Amino acid sequence: MALKTPEQYEESLRKLDLNVWLMGERVKNVVDHPIIRPSMNSVKMTYALAQEPEHEDLMTATSHLTGQKINRFCHLHRNTDDLVKKVKMQRLMGQKTAACFQRCVGMDAINAVDSVTFEMDRKLGTQYHERFLRFLKRMQEEDWTVDGAMTDPKGDRNLPPGKQADPDLYTRVVKKTAEGIVVRGAKAHQTGAVNSHWILVMPTITMTEEDSDYALSFVAPADEKGILYIYGRQSCDTRKLEGGEIDVGNRQFGGHEALMVFDDVFVPWENVFMCGEHEFSGALVERFAGYHRQSYGGCKVGVGDVLIGAAALAADYNGANKASHIKDKLIEMMHLNETLYACGIACSAEGRPTASGNYLIDLLLANVCKQNVTRLPYEIARLAEDIAGGLMVTMASERDLRHPEIGKIVEKYFRGIPSVPTEHRCRVLRLIENITLGTAAVGYRTESMHGAGSPQAQRIMISRQGNLDHKKKLAKNIAGIRD
Amino acid sequence: MGGTGVKYCGGCNPRIDRSGLVREIGKLLPPESRLSTERTAEPWETGILVCGCPVACADRPEVRRMAGQWIRVGGAAVDLESVPEDRMAHVIAEKIKALK
């Protein structure tokens, strides 16, 4: 079964025994919980589109391990065409869900772990790469969703892992035996964690020798004994408990993050891909971050496509679509959105092979891509709010609209142009609200800022990769400066 | 070799209604000329490459090997000639008939 159907994916999640907590209660049925369900639908869409002839060219790939048709989210990039297709697939997924579809982190993690374990084995004589490939083969055959888990809670940012008041603030090995290792700690902001079959853990920063216990990479089943999830709140999340379909803005899809806690979790050696090799921790962090910064040049663009469309519809429904400044704002939104896409495509087209055979994006351009993502979606959101008008945050509720007594008042006074039902106007304004300051704003705004690394992390990489000395030489040559 | 096959691009930013176009082409062909996306051991006699934009990223050598001859759609263009979207199905159906 190299490709699961969406129904098989959902059923496979039902078989997991996840320890998930949400608002102070243990969640008994994760798949059907009304706050969680929309995020599961987003991941499910990655399975659904892979089945459709209209989308399989992007959503599927051929495994270099088995020759089988697999979901692209389980694929190692074999050339720059694969890297470009990844970005296009993410744009498509963003368009179809208008939310974070969560499966990218696992794809980015396997691609980073592949090349780093290969290079580690070559230098140190370890056997991580073969282990990793055995896991990858199973992941591809079972079409697993894997959560790539990097970000530790980090406590006092002034202190390295081993000097923290609480040593568990970075995920670490607490015991090694002949059979495996015991892991303690946590991963924060874990996108799609409770919709995943497996967790792929990576170190969160470059580790030094004294922090070797924190130089750790492994996989574990998502429902392994000792793993606990505390589900993250999102703005307006309890609207999903109201049972309506307008006020939530996006009834069907969403994203999620969770705090993932490892309470002395046993991991057999077969599932360990780094344990103490601190000198390779930096490469793993840098490559995962690079791939994930590329990802944002696709997924945010797809969500942006929906937001721009919604803003244009709002202008139509408001009767403002012929105003020149509205047209210009829509043009600006498209310009900004395509700028992000151009960066995603550029860092992919300029990709290069690694020693293991998989392809890595151009790290400078990927960081430029993500740096733009920390800014441009905010401007796109601002313009969408400008076009939508204040009603997107002052509008009456769906219950008022449907009320037998006051519904007709809402219908009368919230109508825009006469040819469009008031409900349509409410729906599109709620969608804009959802993306710009509701549940999906987690993904479209703050995740754009901090996901895959906060802005300063990209600036450090741009500084390292920017080739400034070459630019100085160019200037000297043109200026006639002879040293 | 047999039949007329359809190969879509992935559809990340289509400028035409790709599946709608294929439905319209199907209506214009005789009943025995069913369009299919199913891959067979034998290449299709004719393939329609339906790409949503002029980039036509699915136009690759390995895709070309899936059929003996191709009609290439890249956005509102058929075989690199611009065609109004409401005329595309007709133009493509005529090309299929001419290639038989």
XYZ file of C-alpha atoms in Angstrom, chain A residues 53-59 81 85 88-89 91-92 95-96 305 338 341, chain B residues 7-14 18-19 37 53 55 57-58 60 62-63:
36
model
C -5.384 12.525 -11.975
C -5.717 16.317 -11.963
C -3.129 16.614 -9.187
C -1.032 13.441 -9.096
C 1.734 15.006 -11.174
C 2.607 17.176 -8.184
C 1.258 15.086 -5.322
C 12.623 19.292 -10.681
C 7.448 20.354 -7.704
C 4.116 23.841 -6.473
C 2.506 21.039 -4.474
C 0.983 26.096 -3.206
C -1.732 23.741 -4.414
C -5.106 26.787 -2.131
C -7.184 23.721 -1.315
C -4.127 32.985 -3.223
C 4.111 36.027 -6.436
C 6.527 32.171 -4.907
C -2.296 13.629 -18.645
C -2.817 16.581 -16.342
C -0.209 18.844 -14.814
C -0.450 19.128 -11.027
C -2.695 22.194 -11.146
C -0.889 24.576 -8.768
C -2.075 27.779 -10.443
C -4.329 26.929 -13.391
C -8.653 21.772 -16.793
C -11.111 19.050 -15.826
C -6.370 8.966 -17.466
C -0.636 27.538 -17.435
C 4.733 26.856 -18.307
C 5.564 21.805 -16.425
C 4.203 18.335 -17.150
C 8.632 16.263 -19.864
C 8.990 10.703 -19.598
C 5.478 12.039 -20.062
